[in-house]
């Protein structure tokens, strides 16, 4: 009998058992941590939070306007030579909107027009609320989406130039949720009237959007084209050539304002021919999609909101609530491009 050998076998067995246990514990931990990374997000909660963030940003924007403490500075000039101002309204609304959303959804990538200094104190910013009465009433069925598929675009103060001129109607705050690059949820808030328009494509639109406007293209044979105040002159020539001498060109500030004007039937189309940033467009794009309108570049392509590094659109914009192909064709006809019958 060899006692020593059997003891040795048992010792080895114990070692094997220990190694196995370590492996099992490691696998368990590793499995858990990858699960944490694959966070899924309730789009219904994110919609409610987006409305809350836009409305809180709006409160900051209007309080600073009322107190006349804008502390306007210039970010430089746009390509077209217009002044590009930034104010305390932009920066403080950014801090409120960005950090309230980030505190509620730490796993989501948020892209904002503005930035704050890294040492800014955000302890007083409350997390965005995950419930909103309009959303609870309008959205019956939630949708869960992996956080990595989501990009949130925020514009803490659209129409800053008009804000400095005290042209309050044009000012909006905006939040947009893109899922895999598609504009899916849009919120446009008007701080000075209190209106909040929101939509979730294929799911629901806000009470404020449920009354359709007159939406009549070519009322009295006239196309009503809304364009930027800063280069209305240039677009007037283009619009007249495309839609006839009687074309009415409506100059206005803010991409959010202009898109809502199309939604409300105050204009047939919003045309923009120079570079524009995607945080100016995404929320309006989602709202138009939800109402079966359309937004494309002037080349007729959809805008992709999936990559933060491609935040600039240099292809122009056409936004309509109906007859998109018609407007696109007329505008493209100017470029001398050969048109195919639709
Ligand atoms: C939007 O316009 C583009 C370009 O004309 C077209 O390809 C697309 O089908 C339109 N989408 C909707 C929803 O009408």
CSV table of C-alpha atoms and ligand atoms in Angstrom, one decimal:
chain,number,residue,atom,x,y,z
A,1,UNK,CA,0.0,0.0,0.0
A,2,UNK,CA,1.3,3.4,-0.9
A,3,UNK,CA,-0.3,6.0,1.4
A,4,UNK,CA,1.9,8.8,0.2
A,5,UNK,CA,0.7,8.5,-3.4
A,6,UNK,CA,-3.0,8.6,-2.5
A,7,UNK,CA,-2.4,11.7,-0.3
A,8,UNK,CA,-0.6,13.3,-3.2
A,9,UNK,CA,-3.5,12.6,-5.5
A,10,UNK,CA,-5.9,14.2,-3.0
A,11,UNK,CA,-3.7,17.3,-2.8
A,12,UNK,CA,-3.8,17.6,-6.5
A,13,UNK,CA,-7.5,17.2,-6.6
A,14,UNK,CA,-7.8,20.0,-4.1
A,15,UNK,CA,-5.6,22.2,-6.2
A,16,UNK,CA,-7.8,21.5,-9.3
A,17,UNK,CA,-10.9,22.3,-7.3
A,18,UNK,CA,-9.4,25.6,-6.1
A,19,UNK,CA,-8.4,26.7,-9.6
A,20,UNK,CA,-11.9,25.8,-10.9
A,21,UNK,CA,-13.5,27.9,-8.2
A,22,UNK,CA,-11.3,30.9,-9.0
A,23,UNK,CA,-12.2,30.5,-12.7
A,24,UNK,CA,-15.9,30.4,-11.9
A,25,UNK,CA,-15.8,33.5,-9.7
A,26,UNK,CA,-13.8,35.4,-12.4
A,27,UNK,CA,-16.3,34.4,-15.1
A,28,UNK,CA,-19.2,35.5,-12.9
A,29,UNK,CA,-17.6,38.9,-12.2
A,30,UNK,CA,-16.6,39.4,-15.9
A,31,UNK,CA,-20.0,38.5,-17.1
A,32,UNK,CA,-21.6,41.0,-14.7
A,33,UNK,CA,-19.4,43.8,-15.7
A,34,UNK,CA,-20.1,43.4,-19.5
A,35,UNK,CA,-23.8,43.4,-18.6
A,36,UNK,CA,-23.3,46.7,-16.9
A,37,UNK,CA,-21.7,48.2,-20.0
A,38,UNK,CA,-24.7,47.1,-22.1
A,39,UNK,CA,-27.1,49.4,-20.3
A,40,UNK,CA,-30.5,49.6,-21.8
A,41,UNK,CA,-32.5,52.8,-21.7
A,42,UNK,CA,-36.3,53.4,-21.6
A,43,UNK,CA,-37.1,55.8,-24.4
A,44,UNK,CA,-40.3,56.8,-22.6
A,45,UNK,CA,-38.2,58.0,-19.6
A,46,UNK,CA,-35.7,59.6,-21.9
A,47,UNK,CA,-38.5,61.5,-23.7
A,48,UNK,CA,-39.9,62.8,-20.3
A,49,UNK,CA,-36.4,63.7,-19.3
A,50,UNK,CA,-35.8,65.6,-22.6
A,51,UNK,CA,-38.9,67.7,-22.1
A,52,UNK,CA,-37.9,68.4,-18.5
A,53,UNK,CA,-34.4,69.4,-19.6
A,54,UNK,CA,-35.6,71.7,-22.4
A,55,UNK,CA,-38.1,73.4,-20.0
A,56,UNK,CA,-35.5,73.9,-17.3
A,57,UNK,CA,-33.1,75.3,-19.8
A,58,UNK,CA,-35.8,77.6,-21.0
A,59,UNK,CA,-36.3,78.9,-17.5
A,60,UNK,CA,-32.6,79.8,-17.3
A,61,UNK,CA,-32.7,81.5,-20.7
A,62,UNK,CA,-35.8,83.6,-19.9
A,63,UNK,CA,-34.5,84.6,-16.4
A,64,UNK,CA,-31.2,85.9,-17.8
A,65,UNK,CA,-33.1,87.8,-20.5
A,66,UNK,CA,-35.5,89.4,-17.9
A,67,UNK,CA,-32.5,90.4,-15.8
A,68,UNK,CA,-30.6,91.6,-18.8
A,69,UNK,CA,-27.5,89.9,-17.6
A,70,UNK,CA,-26.5,88.3,-21.0
A,71,UNK,CA,-22.8,89.1,-20.9
A,72,UNK,CA,-22.6,88.7,-24.6
A,73,UNK,CA,-19.4,87.6,-26.2
A,74,UNK,CA,-18.5,86.7,-29.8
A,75,UNK,CA,-17.4,83.2,-30.8
A,76,UNK,CA,-16.2,84.8,-34.0
A,77,UNK,CA,-17.9,85.1,-37.4
A,78,UNK,CA,-19.8,82.5,-39.4
A,79,UNK,CA,-18.6,81.6,-42.9
A,80,UNK,CA,-21.1,84.1,-44.2
A,81,UNK,CA,-19.6,86.9,-42.1
A,82,UNK,CA,-22.4,87.1,-39.5
A,83,UNK,CA,-21.4,87.6,-35.9
A,84,UNK,CA,-21.7,84.4,-33.9
A,85,UNK,CA,-22.5,85.5,-30.3
A,86,UNK,CA,-22.6,83.5,-27.1
A,87,UNK,CA,-24.2,84.6,-23.9
A,88,UNK,CA,-24.6,83.5,-20.3
A,89,UNK,CA,-28.0,82.3,-21.4
A,90,UNK,CA,-26.4,79.8,-23.7
A,91,UNK,CA,-23.8,78.6,-21.2
A,92,UNK,CA,-26.0,78.4,-18.1
A,93,UNK,CA,-28.8,76.7,-20.1
A,94,UNK,CA,-26.2,74.2,-21.4
A,95,UNK,CA,-25.1,73.4,-17.8
A,96,UNK,CA,-28.7,72.8,-16.7
A,97,UNK,CA,-29.7,70.7,-19.7
A,98,UNK,CA,-26.5,68.7,-20.2
A,99,UNK,CA,-25.9,67.8,-16.6
A,100,UNK,CA,-29.6,67.1,-15.7
A,101,UNK,CA,-29.7,64.6,-18.6
A,102,UNK,CA,-26.3,63.2,-17.8
A,103,UNK,CA,-27.2,62.6,-14.2
A,104,UNK,CA,-30.4,60.7,-15.2
A,105,UNK,CA,-28.7,58.8,-18.0
A,106,UNK,CA,-25.0,58.5,-17.2
A,107,UNK,CA,-24.4,55.8,-19.9
A,108,UNK,CA,-25.6,58.0,-22.9
A,109,UNK,CA,-23.5,60.1,-25.2
A,110,UNK,CA,-24.8,63.7,-25.2
A,111,UNK,CA,-23.7,66.3,-27.7
A,112,UNK,CA,-24.3,70.0,-27.0
A,113,UNK,CA,-23.7,73.2,-29.0
A,114,UNK,CA,-22.0,74.7,-25.9
A,115,UNK,CA,-19.3,73.5,-23.5
A,116,UNK,CA,-18.7,74.4,-19.9
A,117,UNK,CA,-15.4,74.8,-18.0
A,118,UNK,CA,-14.3,71.5,-16.5
A,119,UNK,CA,-14.3,72.9,-13.0
A,120,UNK,CA,-17.9,74.1,-13.1
A,121,UNK,CA,-20.0,73.1,-10.0
A,122,UNK,CA,-22.9,71.0,-11.1
A,123,UNK,CA,-24.0,69.9,-7.7
A,124,UNK,CA,-27.0,72.1,-7.8
A,125,UNK,CA,-28.3,70.7,-11.1
A,126,UNK,CA,-31.1,68.2,-10.4
A,127,UNK,CA,-31.4,65.0,-12.5
A,128,UNK,CA,-34.0,65.3,-15.2
A,129,UNK,CA,-37.4,63.9,-14.2
A,130,UNK,CA,-38.2,60.5,-15.7
A,131,UNK,CA,-42.0,61.1,-15.7
A,132,UNK,CA,-44.0,63.8,-17.5
A,133,UNK,CA,-47.8,63.9,-17.4
A,134,UNK,CA,-48.1,64.5,-21.2
A,135,UNK,CA,-45.9,61.5,-21.9
A,136,UNK,CA,-47.6,59.3,-19.4
A,137,UNK,CA,-51.0,60.2,-21.1
A,138,UNK,CA,-49.8,59.8,-24.7
A,139,UNK,CA,-47.4,56.9,-24.7
A,140,UNK,CA,-48.8,53.5,-23.8
A,141,UNK,CA,-46.0,51.3,-24.8
A,142,UNK,CA,-42.3,51.8,-23.9
A,143,UNK,CA,-39.3,50.8,-26.0
A,144,UNK,CA,-36.0,49.7,-24.5
A,145,UNK,CA,-32.8,50.6,-26.5
A,146,UNK,CA,-29.1,49.9,-25.8
A,147,UNK,CA,-27.5,53.1,-24.5
A,148,UNK,CA,-24.6,52.7,-27.1
A,149,UNK,CA,-27.2,53.1,-29.9
A,150,UNK,CA,-28.3,56.5,-28.6
A,151,UNK,CA,-27.0,60.0,-29.2
A,152,UNK,CA,-28.7,63.0,-27.6
A,153,UNK,CA,-28.3,66.3,-29.3
A,154,UNK,CA,-29.0,69.5,-27.4
A,155,UNK,CA,-29.2,73.1,-28.3
A,156,UNK,CA,-29.4,75.0,-25.1
A,157,UNK,CA,-30.3,78.3,-26.8
A,158,UNK,CA,-31.2,78.5,-30.5
A,159,UNK,CA,-31.3,81.9,-32.1
A,160,UNK,CA,-28.7,83.6,-29.8
A,161,UNK,CA,-28.3,86.6,-32.2
A,162,UNK,CA,-32.1,87.3,-31.9
A,163,UNK,CA,-31.9,86.7,-28.1
A,164,UNK,CA,-29.4,89.5,-27.8
A,165,UNK,CA,-31.7,91.7,-29.9
A,166,UNK,CA,-34.6,90.8,-27.6
A,167,UNK,CA,-36.5,89.2,-30.5
A,168,UNK,CA,-38.0,86.6,-28.0
A,169,UNK,CA,-40.3,84.7,-30.3
A,170,UNK,CA,-37.4,83.1,-32.3
A,171,UNK,CA,-35.7,81.7,-29.2
A,172,UNK,CA,-36.0,77.9,-28.5
A,173,UNK,CA,-34.3,75.2,-26.4
A,174,UNK,CA,-34.1,71.8,-28.1
A,175,UNK,CA,-33.4,68.2,-27.2
A,176,UNK,CA,-33.2,65.4,-29.8
A,177,UNK,CA,-32.8,61.6,-29.3
A,178,UNK,CA,-31.3,59.8,-32.3
A,179,UNK,CA,-31.3,56.0,-32.3
A,180,UNK,CA,-28.7,54.4,-34.6
A,181,UNK,CA,-28.5,57.8,-36.3
A,182,UNK,CA,-32.3,58.2,-36.9
A,183,UNK,CA,-34.0,61.3,-35.4
A,184,UNK,CA,-36.5,59.5,-33.1
A,185,UNK,CA,-37.5,61.9,-30.3
A,186,UNK,CA,-37.6,65.7,-30.7
A,187,UNK,CA,-38.4,68.4,-28.2
A,188,UNK,CA,-38.6,72.2,-29.1
A,189,UNK,CA,-39.4,74.5,-26.3
A,190,UNK,CA,-40.2,78.2,-26.6
A,191,UNK,CA,-39.1,79.8,-23.2
A,192,UNK,CA,-41.0,83.1,-23.6
A,193,UNK,CA,-44.4,81.6,-24.6
A,194,UNK,CA,-44.0,78.4,-22.6
A,195,UNK,CA,-44.9,76.2,-25.6
A,196,UNK,CA,-43.3,72.8,-25.7
A,197,UNK,CA,-43.7,70.7,-28.9
A,198,UNK,CA,-42.5,67.1,-28.7
A,199,UNK,CA,-42.8,64.0,-30.8
A,200,UNK,CA,-41.7,60.4,-30.8
A,201,UNK,CA,-41.6,59.1,-34.4
A,202,UNK,CA,-44.2,56.3,-34.8
A,203,UNK,CA,-45.5,56.6,-31.2
A,204,UNK,CA,-46.9,60.0,-30.2
A,205,UNK,CA,-46.9,63.7,-30.6
A,206,UNK,CA,-47.5,66.4,-28.0
A,207,UNK,CA,-50.9,68.0,-27.5
A,208,UNK,CA,-49.5,71.2,-28.9
A,209,UNK,CA,-48.9,69.5,-32.2
A,210,UNK,CA,-52.1,67.6,-32.5
A,211,UNK,CA,-54.0,70.5,-34.2
A,212,UNK,CA,-52.8,70.4,-37.8
A,213,UNK,CA,-52.1,73.9,-39.3
A,214,UNK,CA,-53.6,74.9,-42.6
A,215,UNK,CA,-50.7,73.1,-44.3
A,216,UNK,CA,-51.8,74.3,-47.7
A,217,UNK,CA,-48.9,74.4,-50.1
A,218,UNK,CA,-49.2,77.2,-52.7
A,219,UNK,CA,-52.0,79.1,-51.0
A,220,UNK,CA,-53.1,81.7,-53.6
A,221,UNK,CA,-50.5,80.2,-56.0
A,222,UNK,CA,-47.8,81.6,-53.7
A,223,UNK,CA,-45.0,79.6,-52.1
A,224,UNK,CA,-44.3,80.8,-48.6
A,225,UNK,CA,-40.6,80.0,-47.9
A,226,UNK,CA,-39.1,80.7,-44.5
A,227,UNK,CA,-35.4,81.4,-44.4
A,228,UNK,CA,-32.7,82.8,-42.1
A,229,UNK,CA,-32.8,86.5,-41.3
A,230,UNK,CA,-29.1,86.7,-41.8
A,231,UNK,CA,-29.1,85.8,-45.5
A,232,UNK,CA,-32.7,86.3,-46.6
A,233,UNK,CA,-31.5,88.4,-49.5
A,234,UNK,CA,-29.6,85.6,-51.1
A,235,UNK,CA,-32.3,83.1,-50.6
A,236,UNK,CA,-34.9,85.4,-52.0
A,237,UNK,CA,-33.3,85.3,-55.4
A,238,UNK,CA,-33.1,81.5,-55.3
A,239,UNK,CA,-36.6,81.1,-54.0
A,240,UNK,CA,-38.1,83.4,-56.7
A,241,UNK,CA,-36.2,81.5,-59.4
A,242,UNK,CA,-37.5,78.2,-58.1
A,243,UNK,CA,-41.0,79.0,-57.2
A,244,UNK,CA,-42.0,82.1,-59.2
A,245,UNK,CA,-42.0,85.9,-58.8
A,246,UNK,CA,-44.8,85.9,-56.3
A,247,UNK,CA,-42.9,83.8,-53.8
A,248,UNK,CA,-43.2,85.1,-50.3
A,249,UNK,CA,-39.9,84.9,-48.4
A,250,UNK,CA,-40.3,85.0,-44.6
A,251,UNK,CA,-37.1,86.0,-42.8
A,252,UNK,CA,-36.9,84.5,-39.3
A,253,UNK,CA,-34.3,83.6,-36.7
A,254,UNK,CA,-33.6,80.1,-35.3
A,255,UNK,CA,-33.8,76.7,-37.0
A,256,UNK,CA,-36.1,75.5,-34.3
A,257,UNK,CA,-38.5,78.4,-34.8
A,258,UNK,CA,-38.5,78.0,-38.6
A,259,UNK,CA,-39.1,74.2,-38.5
A,260,UNK,CA,-42.1,74.8,-36.1
A,261,UNK,CA,-43.4,77.5,-38.5
A,262,UNK,CA,-43.5,74.8,-41.2
A,263,UNK,CA,-45.2,72.4,-38.8
A,264,UNK,CA,-47.8,75.1,-37.9
A,265,UNK,CA,-48.5,75.9,-41.5
A,266,UNK,CA,-47.1,79.5,-41.3
A,267,UNK,CA,-44.7,78.5,-44.1
A,268,UNK,CA,-44.7,75.8,-46.8
A,269,UNK,CA,-41.0,75.1,-46.7
A,270,UNK,CA,-37.9,76.0,-44.7
A,271,UNK,CA,-34.9,76.4,-47.0
A,272,UNK,CA,-31.3,76.8,-45.8
A,273,UNK,CA,-28.4,76.9,-48.2
A,274,UNK,CA,-25.3,77.3,-46.0
A,275,UNK,CA,-23.6,75.2,-43.4
A,276,UNK,CA,-25.7,74.4,-40.3
A,277,UNK,CA,-25.1,72.2,-37.2
A,278,UNK,CA,-27.0,69.1,-36.5
A,279,UNK,CA,-28.1,70.2,-33.0
A,280,UNK,CA,-30.0,72.9,-34.8
A,281,UNK,CA,-31.9,70.4,-36.9
A,282,UNK,CA,-32.3,67.1,-35.1
A,283,UNK,CA,-35.3,67.9,-32.9
A,284,UNK,CA,-37.3,69.5,-35.8
A,285,UNK,CA,-36.3,66.6,-38.0
A,286,UNK,CA,-37.8,64.1,-35.5
A,287,UNK,CA,-41.0,66.2,-35.2
A,288,UNK,CA,-41.4,66.5,-39.0
A,289,UNK,CA,-40.9,62.7,-39.4
A,290,UNK,CA,-43.5,62.0,-36.7
A,291,UNK,CA,-46.0,64.2,-38.6
A,292,UNK,CA,-45.2,62.6,-41.9
A,293,UNK,CA,-43.4,65.7,-43.1
A,294,UNK,CA,-39.8,65.5,-44.3
A,295,UNK,CA,-36.4,67.0,-43.8
A,296,UNK,CA,-33.4,66.4,-46.2
A,297,UNK,CA,-30.4,68.2,-47.5
A,298,UNK,CA,-30.8,70.1,-50.7
A,299,UNK,CA,-29.2,67.0,-52.4
A,300,UNK,CA,-32.3,65.1,-51.1
A,301,UNK,CA,-30.4,62.9,-48.6
A,302,UNK,CA,-31.5,62.2,-45.0
A,303,UNK,CA,-29.4,63.6,-42.2
A,304,UNK,CA,-27.5,61.1,-40.1
A,305,UNK,CA,-27.3,61.9,-36.4
A,306,UNK,CA,-25.2,58.9,-35.4
A,307,UNK,CA,-21.7,60.3,-35.2
A,308,UNK,CA,-20.9,63.3,-33.0
A,309,UNK,CA,-17.8,64.1,-35.0
A,310,UNK,CA,-20.0,64.8,-38.1
A,311,UNK,CA,-21.9,67.6,-36.3
A,312,UNK,CA,-21.9,69.9,-39.3
A,313,UNK,CA,-24.1,69.7,-42.4
A,314,UNK,CA,-22.9,71.6,-45.4
A,315,UNK,CA,-25.4,70.3,-47.9
A,316,UNK,CA,-28.2,72.7,-47.1
A,317,UNK,CA,-31.7,71.9,-45.7
A,318,UNK,CA,-35.2,71.6,-47.0
A,319,UNK,CA,-38.0,71.0,-44.5
A,320,UNK,CA,-41.6,70.5,-45.5
A,321,UNK,CA,-44.8,69.2,-44.0
A,322,UNK,CA,-45.9,67.9,-47.4
A,323,UNK,CA,-45.0,67.9,-51.1
A,324,UNK,CA,-41.3,67.5,-50.2
A,325,UNK,CA,-40.4,66.0,-53.6
A,326,UNK,CA,-41.9,68.9,-55.4
A,327,UNK,CA,-39.9,71.5,-53.5
A,328,UNK,CA,-36.8,69.5,-53.8
A,329,UNK,CA,-37.2,69.1,-57.5
A,330,UNK,CA,-37.8,72.9,-58.0
A,331,UNK,CA,-34.7,73.8,-55.9
A,332,UNK,CA,-32.5,71.2,-57.6
A,333,UNK,CA,-33.7,72.3,-61.0
A,334,UNK,CA,-31.8,75.5,-60.3
A,335,UNK,CA,-28.6,73.6,-59.9
A,336,UNK,CA,-28.9,72.5,-63.6
A,337,UNK,CA,-29.3,68.9,-62.4
A,338,UNK,CA,-31.3,66.7,-64.7
A,339,UNK,CA,-34.6,65.8,-63.0
A,340,UNK,CA,-36.3,62.5,-63.4
A,341,UNK,CA,-40.0,62.4,-63.2
A,342,UNK,CA,-41.0,61.1,-59.8
B,1,LIG,C1,-38.1,62.4,-47.8
B,1,LIG,O1,-37.6,62.9,-49.0
B,1,LIG,C2,-36.6,62.0,-49.6
B,1,LIG,C3,-36.0,62.7,-50.8
B,1,LIG,O2,-37.1,63.2,-51.7
B,1,LIG,C4,-37.3,60.7,-50.0
B,1,LIG,O3,-36.4,59.8,-50.5
B,1,LIG,C5,-38.0,60.1,-48.8
B,1,LIG,O4,-38.7,59.0,-49.1
B,1,LIG,C6,-38.9,61.1,-48.1
B,1,LIG,N1,-39.4,60.6,-46.9
B,1,LIG,C7,-40.7,60.7,-46.6
B,1,LIG,C8,-41.1,60.0,-45.3
B,1,LIG,O5,-41.5,61.2,-47.3
